[in-house]
PDB file of C-alpha atoms in Angstrom:
ATOM      1  CA  ALA A   1     297.584   1.687 221.700  1.00 71.00           C
ATOM      2  CA  GLN A   2     294.064   0.515 222.240  1.00 77.00           C
ATOM      3  CA  SER A   3     291.249   3.053 222.319  1.00 86.00           C
ATOM      4  CA  VAL A   4     287.475   3.185 222.337  1.00 91.00           C
ATOM      5  CA  THR A   5     285.223   5.769 220.720  1.00 94.00           C
ATOM      6  CA  GLN A   6     281.588   6.250 221.562  1.00 95.00           C
ATOM      7  CA  PRO A   7     280.483   8.878 219.060  1.00 95.00           C
ATOM      8  CA  ASP A   8     277.159   9.705 220.685  1.00 95.00           C
ATOM      9  CA  ALA A   9     277.370  11.544 224.001  1.00 93.00           C
ATOM     10  CA  ARG A  10     273.593  11.421 224.422  1.00 95.00           C
ATOM     11  CA  VAL A  11     270.814   9.342 222.884  1.00 97.00           C
ATOM     12  CA  THR A  12     267.085   9.791 223.467  1.00 97.00           C
ATOM     13  CA  VAL A  13     264.711   6.914 222.788  1.00 97.00           C
ATOM     14  CA  SER A  14     260.993   6.508 223.367  1.00 96.00           C
ATOM     15  CA  GLU A  15     259.969   3.804 225.785  1.00 96.00           C
ATOM     16  CA  GLY A  16     259.236   0.634 223.857  1.00 96.00           C
ATOM     17  CA  ALA A  17     261.372   1.634 220.879  1.00 97.00           C
ATOM     18  CA  SER A  18     264.522  -0.163 219.813  1.00 97.00           C
ATOM     19  CA  LEU A  19     267.976   1.041 220.720  1.00 97.00           C
ATOM     20  CA  GLN A  20     271.474   0.979 219.286  1.00 97.00           C
ATOM     21  CA  LEU A  21     274.461   2.529 221.034  1.00 98.00           C
ATOM     22  CA  ARG A  22     277.596   2.730 218.951  1.00 98.00           C
ATOM     23  CA  CYS A  23     281.118   1.731 219.901  1.00 97.00           C
ATOM     24  CA  LYS A  24     284.240   1.712 217.754  1.00 96.00           C
ATOM     25  CA  TYR A  25     287.489   0.302 219.027  1.00 93.00           C
ATOM     26  CA  SER A  26     291.079   0.505 217.937  1.00 89.00           C
ATOM     27  CA  TYR A  27     293.274  -2.445 218.729  1.00 82.00           C
ATOM     28  CA  PHE A  28     295.801  -4.524 216.832  1.00 75.00           C
ATOM     29  CA  GLY A  29     294.631  -8.089 217.180  1.00 73.00           C
ATOM     30  CA  THR A  30     291.484  -9.516 218.680  1.00 72.00           C
ATOM     31  CA  PRO A  31     290.386  -7.683 221.776  1.00 83.00           C
ATOM     32  CA  TYR A  32     288.123  -8.545 224.635  1.00 88.00           C
ATOM     33  CA  LEU A  33     285.179  -6.129 224.620  1.00 91.00           C
ATOM     34  CA  PHE A  34     282.701  -5.106 227.266  1.00 93.00           C
ATOM     35  CA  TRP A  35     279.633  -2.973 227.797  1.00 96.00           C
ATOM     36  CA  TYR A  36     279.018  -1.525 231.242  1.00 95.00           C
ATOM     37  CA  VAL A  37     276.076   0.451 232.601  1.00 96.00           C
ATOM     38  CA  GLN A  38     276.195   3.132 235.261  1.00 93.00           C
ATOM     39  CA  TYR A  39     273.026   4.080 237.119  1.00 91.00           C
ATOM     40  CA  PRO A  40     272.906   7.393 239.002  1.00 85.00           C
ATOM     41  CA  ARG A  41     275.453   7.616 241.838  1.00 80.00           C
ATOM     42  CA  GLN A  42     276.558   4.035 241.303  1.00 84.00           C
ATOM     43  CA  GLY A  43     279.652   2.302 240.083  1.00 85.00           C
ATOM     44  CA  LEU A  44     279.727   0.566 236.732  1.00 90.00           C
ATOM     45  CA  GLN A  45     278.093  -2.828 236.310  1.00 92.00           C
ATOM     46  CA  LEU A  46     278.772  -5.314 233.544  1.00 91.00           C
ATOM     47  CA  LEU A  47     276.067  -5.724 230.895  1.00 94.00           C
ATOM     48  CA  LEU A  48     277.844  -8.162 228.613  1.00 93.00           C
ATOM     49  CA  LYS A  49     281.252  -9.237 227.410  1.00 90.00           C
ATOM     50  CA  TYR A  50     282.770 -10.531 224.192  1.00 91.00           C
ATOM     51  CA  TYR A  51     285.545 -13.083 224.065  1.00 85.00           C
ATOM     52  CA  PRO A  52     286.684 -14.425 220.685  1.00 84.00           C
ATOM     53  CA  GLY A  53     283.896 -16.635 219.369  1.00 87.00           C
ATOM     54  CA  ASP A  54     280.279 -16.008 218.446  1.00 91.00           C
ATOM     55  CA  PRO A  55     280.099 -12.351 217.312  1.00 93.00           C
ATOM     56  CA  VAL A  56     276.671 -11.786 218.876  1.00 96.00           C
ATOM     57  CA  VAL A  57     276.666 -11.870 222.652  1.00 95.00           C
ATOM     58  CA  GLN A  58     273.701 -11.727 224.975  1.00 95.00           C
ATOM     59  CA  GLY A  59     273.690  -9.751 228.187  1.00 93.00           C
ATOM     60  CA  VAL A  60     271.388  -8.960 231.043  1.00 91.00           C
ATOM     61  CA  ASN A  61     267.988  -7.270 230.765  1.00 92.00           C
ATOM     62  CA  GLY A  62     267.560  -8.029 227.057  1.00 95.00           C
ATOM     63  CA  PHE A  63     270.724  -6.321 225.847  1.00 97.00           C
ATOM     64  CA  GLU A  64     272.913  -7.796 223.148  1.00 97.00           C
ATOM     65  CA  ALA A  65     275.950  -6.634 221.209  1.00 97.00           C
ATOM     66  CA  GLU A  66     277.550  -7.591 217.934  1.00 96.00           C
ATOM     67  CA  PHE A  67     281.272  -7.688 217.312  1.00 94.00           C
ATOM     68  CA  SER A  68     282.506  -6.774 213.847  1.00 93.00           C
ATOM     69  CA  LYS A  69     286.208  -7.109 213.137  1.00 90.00           C
ATOM     70  CA  SER A  70     285.888  -5.587 209.667  1.00 91.00           C
ATOM     71  CA  ASN A  71     284.186  -2.476 211.069  1.00 93.00           C
ATOM     72  CA  SER A  72     286.097  -2.433 214.381  1.00 92.00           C
ATOM     73  CA  SER A  73     282.775  -2.058 216.103  1.00 95.00           C
ATOM     74  CA  PHE A  74     280.906  -3.476 219.063  1.00 96.00           C
ATOM     75  CA  HIS A  75     277.445  -1.895 219.004  1.00 98.00           C
ATOM     76  CA  LEU A  76     274.940  -2.436 221.796  1.00 98.00           C
ATOM     77  CA  ARG A  77     271.289  -3.159 220.969  1.00 98.00           C
ATOM     78  CA  LYS A  78     268.000  -3.663 222.701  1.00 97.00           C
ATOM     79  CA  ALA A  79     264.697  -4.485 221.024  1.00 97.00           C
ATOM     80  CA  SER A  80     262.412  -2.585 223.418  1.00 97.00           C
ATOM     81  CA  VAL A  81     263.685   0.050 225.825  1.00 97.00           C
ATOM     82  CA  HIS A  82     262.243   0.397 229.323  1.00 96.00           C
ATOM     83  CA  TRP A  83     262.279   3.555 231.439  1.00 95.00           C
ATOM     84  CA  SER A  84     264.610   1.778 233.881  1.00 94.00           C
ATOM     85  CA  ASP A  85     267.277   1.658 231.155  1.00 96.00           C
ATOM     86  CA  TRP A  86     267.877   5.377 231.721  1.00 95.00           C
ATOM     87  CA  ALA A  87     271.636   5.367 232.509  1.00 95.00           C
ATOM     88  CA  VAL A  88     275.102   5.960 231.106  1.00 95.00           C
ATOM     89  CA  TYR A  89     276.589   3.157 229.010  1.00 97.00           C
ATOM     90  CA  PHE A  90     280.305   2.570 228.586  1.00 95.00           C
ATOM     91  CA  CYS A  91     282.105   0.452 226.045  1.00 95.00           C
ATOM     92  CA  ALA A  92     285.513  -0.933 227.068  1.00 92.00           C
ATOM     93  CA  VAL A  93     288.370  -2.878 225.514  1.00 89.00           C
ATOM     94  CA  SER A  94     291.038  -5.055 227.045  1.00 83.00           C
ATOM     95  CA  PRO A  95     293.840  -6.963 225.345  1.00 73.00           C
ATOM     96  CA  ALA A  96     293.938 -10.699 225.906  1.00 64.00           C
ATOM     97  CA  GLY A  97     296.084 -11.413 228.961  1.00 58.00           C
ATOM     98  CA  GLY A  98     296.666  -7.726 229.536  1.00 61.00           C
ATOM     99  CA  TYR A  99     296.249  -5.482 232.523  1.00 67.00           C
ATOM    100  CA  LYS A 100     294.843  -2.346 231.086  1.00 74.00           C
ATOM    101  CA  VAL A 101     291.123  -1.823 230.513  1.00 81.00           C
ATOM    102  CA  VAL A 102     290.320   1.238 228.433  1.00 85.00           C
ATOM    103  CA  PHE A 103     286.886   2.843 228.496  1.00 89.00           C
ATOM    104  CA  GLY A 104     285.041   5.028 226.058  1.00 91.00           C
ATOM    105  CA  SER A 105     283.631   8.381 227.124  1.00 90.00           C
ATOM    106  CA  GLY A 106     280.153   6.974 227.643  1.00 93.00           C
ATOM    107  CA  THR A 107     276.719   7.480 226.103  1.00 96.00           C
ATOM    108  CA  ARG A 108     273.922   8.861 228.242  1.00 95.00           C
ATOM    109  CA  LEU A 109     270.611   7.171 227.385  1.00 96.00           C
ATOM    110  CA  LEU A 110     267.458   9.144 228.031  1.00 96.00           C
ATOM    111  CA  VAL A 111     264.100   7.393 227.803  1.00 95.00           C
ATOM    112  CA  SER A 112     261.065   9.464 226.947  1.00 93.00           C
ATOM    113  CA  PRO A 113     257.510   8.344 227.797  1.00 89.00           C
TER     114      PRO A 113
ATOM    115  CA  GLU B   1     279.661 -11.946 244.918  1.00 63.00           C
ATOM    116  CA  ALA B   2     282.570  -9.773 243.883  1.00 64.00           C
ATOM    117  CA  ALA B   3     282.966  -6.842 246.252  1.00 91.00           C
ATOM    118  CA  VAL B   4     284.965  -3.639 246.003  1.00 95.00           C
ATOM    119  CA  THR B   5     284.585  -1.146 248.825  1.00 96.00           C
ATOM    120  CA  GLN B   6     285.762   2.432 248.672  1.00 97.00           C
ATOM    121  CA  SER B   7     286.187   4.871 251.521  1.00 96.00           C
ATOM    122  CA  PRO B   8     285.302   7.575 252.079  1.00 96.00           C
ATOM    123  CA  ARG B   9     282.286   7.947 249.800  1.00 95.00           C
ATOM    124  CA  ASN B  10     282.466  11.707 249.964  1.00 96.00           C
ATOM    125  CA  LYS B  11     285.383  13.964 250.820  1.00 97.00           C
ATOM    126  CA  VAL B  12     285.953  17.696 250.920  1.00 98.00           C
ATOM    127  CA  ALA B  13     289.622  18.661 250.979  1.00 97.00           C
ATOM    128  CA  VAL B  14     291.534  21.909 251.131  1.00 97.00           C
ATOM    129  CA  THR B  15     293.864  22.984 248.329  1.00 97.00           C
ATOM    130  CA  GLY B  16     297.384  21.890 249.177  1.00 97.00           C
ATOM    131  CA  GLY B  17     296.242  19.259 251.623  1.00 97.00           C
ATOM    132  CA  LYS B  18     296.917  15.542 251.459  1.00 97.00           C
ATOM    133  CA  VAL B  19     294.123  13.176 250.512  1.00 98.00           C
ATOM    134  CA  THR B  20     294.093   9.387 250.669  1.00 98.00           C
ATOM    135  CA  LEU B  21     291.374   7.372 248.994  1.00 98.00           C
ATOM    136  CA  SER B  22     291.147   3.754 250.069  1.00 98.00           C
ATOM    137  CA  CYS B  23     289.927   0.679 248.278  1.00 98.00           C
ATOM    138  CA  ASN B  24     289.447  -2.870 249.526  1.00 97.00           C
ATOM    139  CA  GLN B  25     288.476  -5.895 247.479  1.00 96.00           C
ATOM    140  CA  THR B  26     287.474  -9.334 248.688  1.00 94.00           C
ATOM    141  CA  ASN B  27     287.641 -10.959 245.243  1.00 88.00           C
ATOM    142  CA  ASN B  28     291.254 -12.126 245.512  1.00 89.00           C
ATOM    143  CA  HIS B  29     291.914 -10.403 242.193  1.00 90.00           C
ATOM    144  CA  ASN B  30     295.408  -9.676 240.975  1.00 89.00           C
ATOM    145  CA  ASN B  31     294.616  -6.436 239.208  1.00 90.00           C
ATOM    146  CA  MET B  32     293.332  -3.244 240.755  1.00 93.00           C
ATOM    147  CA  TYR B  33     292.670   0.109 239.147  1.00 93.00           C
ATOM    148  CA  TRP B  34     291.957   3.732 239.977  1.00 96.00           C
ATOM    149  CA  TYR B  35     289.905   5.771 237.538  1.00 95.00           C
ATOM    150  CA  ARG B  36     288.502   9.242 237.644  1.00 95.00           C
ATOM    151  CA  GLN B  37     285.261  10.179 235.964  1.00 93.00           C
ATOM    152  CA  ASP B  38     284.581  13.633 234.585  1.00 90.00           C
ATOM    153  CA  THR B  39     281.828  14.840 232.299  1.00 80.00           C
ATOM    154  CA  GLY B  40     282.927  14.590 228.695  1.00 73.00           C
ATOM    155  CA  HIS B  41     285.924  12.392 229.497  1.00 78.00           C
ATOM    156  CA  GLY B  42     284.339   9.211 230.676  1.00 83.00           C
ATOM    157  CA  LEU B  43     286.643   7.066 232.786  1.00 89.00           C
ATOM    158  CA  ARG B  44     290.350   7.790 232.723  1.00 91.00           C
ATOM    159  CA  LEU B  45     292.921   5.464 234.199  1.00 91.00           C
ATOM    160  CA  ILE B  46     295.172   7.016 236.845  1.00 95.00           C
ATOM    161  CA  HIS B  47     297.129   4.081 238.277  1.00 95.00           C
ATOM    162  CA  TYR B  48     296.831   0.338 238.299  1.00 92.00           C
ATOM    163  CA  SER B  49     298.465  -2.610 239.975  1.00 93.00           C
ATOM    164  CA  TYR B  50     298.947  -6.239 239.086  1.00 89.00           C
ATOM    165  CA  GLY B  51     299.697  -7.461 242.587  1.00 92.00           C
ATOM    166  CA  ALA B  52     300.820  -6.574 246.070  1.00 95.00           C
ATOM    167  CA  GLY B  53     303.796  -4.242 246.017  1.00 96.00           C
ATOM    168  CA  SER B  54     303.323  -3.149 242.405  1.00 94.00           C
ATOM    169  CA  THR B  55     301.953   0.078 241.000  1.00 96.00           C
ATOM    170  CA  GLU B  56     301.931   1.244 237.402  1.00 93.00           C
ATOM    171  CA  LYS B  57     301.137   4.585 235.836  1.00 94.00           C
ATOM    172  CA  GLY B  58     297.962   4.836 233.839  1.00 91.00           C
ATOM    173  CA  ASP B  59     297.047   7.517 231.353  1.00 89.00           C
ATOM    174  CA  ILE B  60     296.811  10.494 233.731  1.00 94.00           C
ATOM    175  CA  PRO B  61     299.138   9.812 236.706  1.00 97.00           C
ATOM    176  CA  ASP B  62     300.417  13.338 237.306  1.00 97.00           C
ATOM    177  CA  GLY B  63     299.560  14.608 240.779  1.00 97.00           C
ATOM    178  CA  TYR B  64     298.680  11.135 242.060  1.00 98.00           C
ATOM    179  CA  LYS B  65     300.497   8.326 243.790  1.00 98.00           C
ATOM    180  CA  ALA B  66     299.287   4.819 244.444  1.00 98.00           C
ATOM    181  CA  SER B  67     300.078   2.176 247.007  1.00 98.00           C
ATOM    182  CA  ARG B  68     299.286  -1.565 246.996  1.00 98.00           C
ATOM    183  CA  PRO B  69     300.414  -2.930 250.360  1.00 97.00           C
ATOM    184  CA  SER B  70     298.438  -6.147 250.038  1.00 97.00           C
ATOM    185  CA  GLN B  71     296.334  -8.125 247.587  1.00 95.00           C
ATOM    186  CA  GLU B  72     293.183  -6.629 249.090  1.00 96.00           C
ATOM    187  CA  ASN B  73     294.069  -2.954 249.417  1.00 98.00           C
ATOM    188  CA  PHE B  74     294.915  -0.267 246.893  1.00 98.00           C
ATOM    189  CA  SER B  75     295.132   3.408 247.842  1.00 98.00           C
ATOM    190  CA  LEU B  76     295.227   6.570 245.792  1.00 98.00           C
ATOM    191  CA  ILE B  77     297.170   9.456 247.304  1.00 98.00           C
ATOM    192  CA  LEU B  78     296.987  13.119 246.430  1.00 97.00           C
ATOM    193  CA  GLU B  79     299.982  14.704 248.170  1.00 96.00           C
ATOM    194  CA  LEU B  80     299.028  18.273 247.283  1.00 97.00           C
ATOM    195  CA  ALA B  81     295.387  18.415 246.298  1.00 97.00           C
ATOM    196  CA  THR B  82     294.296  20.955 243.696  1.00 98.00           C
ATOM    197  CA  PRO B  83     290.803  22.061 242.580  1.00 97.00           C
ATOM    198  CA  SER B  84     291.409  20.373 239.200  1.00 97.00           C
ATOM    199  CA  GLN B  85     291.377  17.061 241.048  1.00 98.00           C
ATOM    200  CA  THR B  86     287.754  17.556 242.010  1.00 97.00           C
ATOM    201  CA  SER B  87     286.097  14.517 240.495  1.00 97.00           C
ATOM    202  CA  VAL B  88     284.491  11.154 241.156  1.00 95.00           C
ATOM    203  CA  TYR B  89     287.044   8.400 241.679  1.00 97.00           C
ATOM    204  CA  PHE B  90     286.386   4.738 241.068  1.00 95.00           C
ATOM    205  CA  CYS B  91     288.372   1.754 242.192  1.00 96.00           C
ATOM    206  CA  ALA B  92     288.059  -1.561 240.382  1.00 93.00           C
ATOM    207  CA  SER B  93     289.507  -5.044 240.532  1.00 92.00           C
ATOM    208  CA  GLY B  94     289.900  -7.780 237.943  1.00 87.00           C
ATOM    209  CA  ASP B  95     291.359 -11.238 237.528  1.00 80.00           C
ATOM    210  CA  ARG B  96     294.224 -11.182 235.056  1.00 70.00           C
ATOM    211  CA  GLN B  97     294.400 -14.933 234.691  1.00 64.00           C
ATOM    212  CA  LEU B  98     290.820 -15.217 233.532  1.00 59.00           C
ATOM    213  CA  ASN B  99     290.822 -11.893 231.713  1.00 61.00           C
ATOM    214  CA  THR B 100     287.298 -11.352 232.910  1.00 67.00           C
ATOM    215  CA  GLU B 101     285.537  -8.109 233.494  1.00 78.00           C
ATOM    216  CA  VAL B 102     286.501  -5.625 236.190  1.00 85.00           C
ATOM    217  CA  PHE B 103     284.336  -4.994 239.234  1.00 89.00           C
ATOM    218  CA  PHE B 104     283.797  -1.464 240.439  1.00 92.00           C
ATOM    219  CA  GLY B 105     283.294   0.181 243.764  1.00 93.00           C
ATOM    220  CA  LYS B 106     280.560   2.766 244.204  1.00 92.00           C
ATOM    221  CA  GLY B 107     282.911   5.696 243.859  1.00 93.00           C
ATOM    222  CA  THR B 108     284.302   8.521 245.976  1.00 96.00           C
ATOM    223  CA  ARG B 109     283.173  12.067 245.286  1.00 95.00           C
ATOM    224  CA  LEU B 110     286.112  14.370 246.024  1.00 97.00           C
ATOM    225  CA  THR B 111     285.775  18.124 246.155  1.00 97.00           C
ATOM    226  CA  VAL B 112     288.906  20.235 246.548  1.00 97.00           C
ATOM    227  CA  VAL B 113     288.164  23.803 247.673  1.00 97.00           C
TER     228      VAL B 113
END
């Protein structure tokens, strides 16, 4: 069965510093992968998505992620964090043509001044 | 723009009472989902549906029923609410044919006392 692991429950980054949030997935085959962001008291919004193709995908607000089949990973990166990036980030996996979308437990990003 | 609307946004229920959470989507999506979000668990799938008249069990269906009377509407029903069901519930919709991302509502905060 597919699963997603986000090993870091909380990450603190200084404003202006770079960021990497980790995501490991378990799926037999090539999955579709997503990163979502959740701002306080809001639903989840899509940051970026990976469909089979270029392993580096660009998202909104300067975010990007890199798919690695050999490492079963889909890490999220940003070159320079802004205070408005303070949120919870979820990695998700979905099989091609499937119904079920499985989410990781989320990583809370805190931005320090 | 894709729209998923949940009602109510906040609900206080009595232990043993019946609770119905409603969700409406105007995206004409086949798939709809109910998740609950709890600290430390991220998003967990309760029920999902791939079209009007269908409901499927997710990962944590016990204590919940679902109903999909039409393409647009998907309800989550707690026949006998318990304090352990206190949580934030999210509805989402997605297009199976395109295998694109899912779109979330803003959530319903349910407190069972």
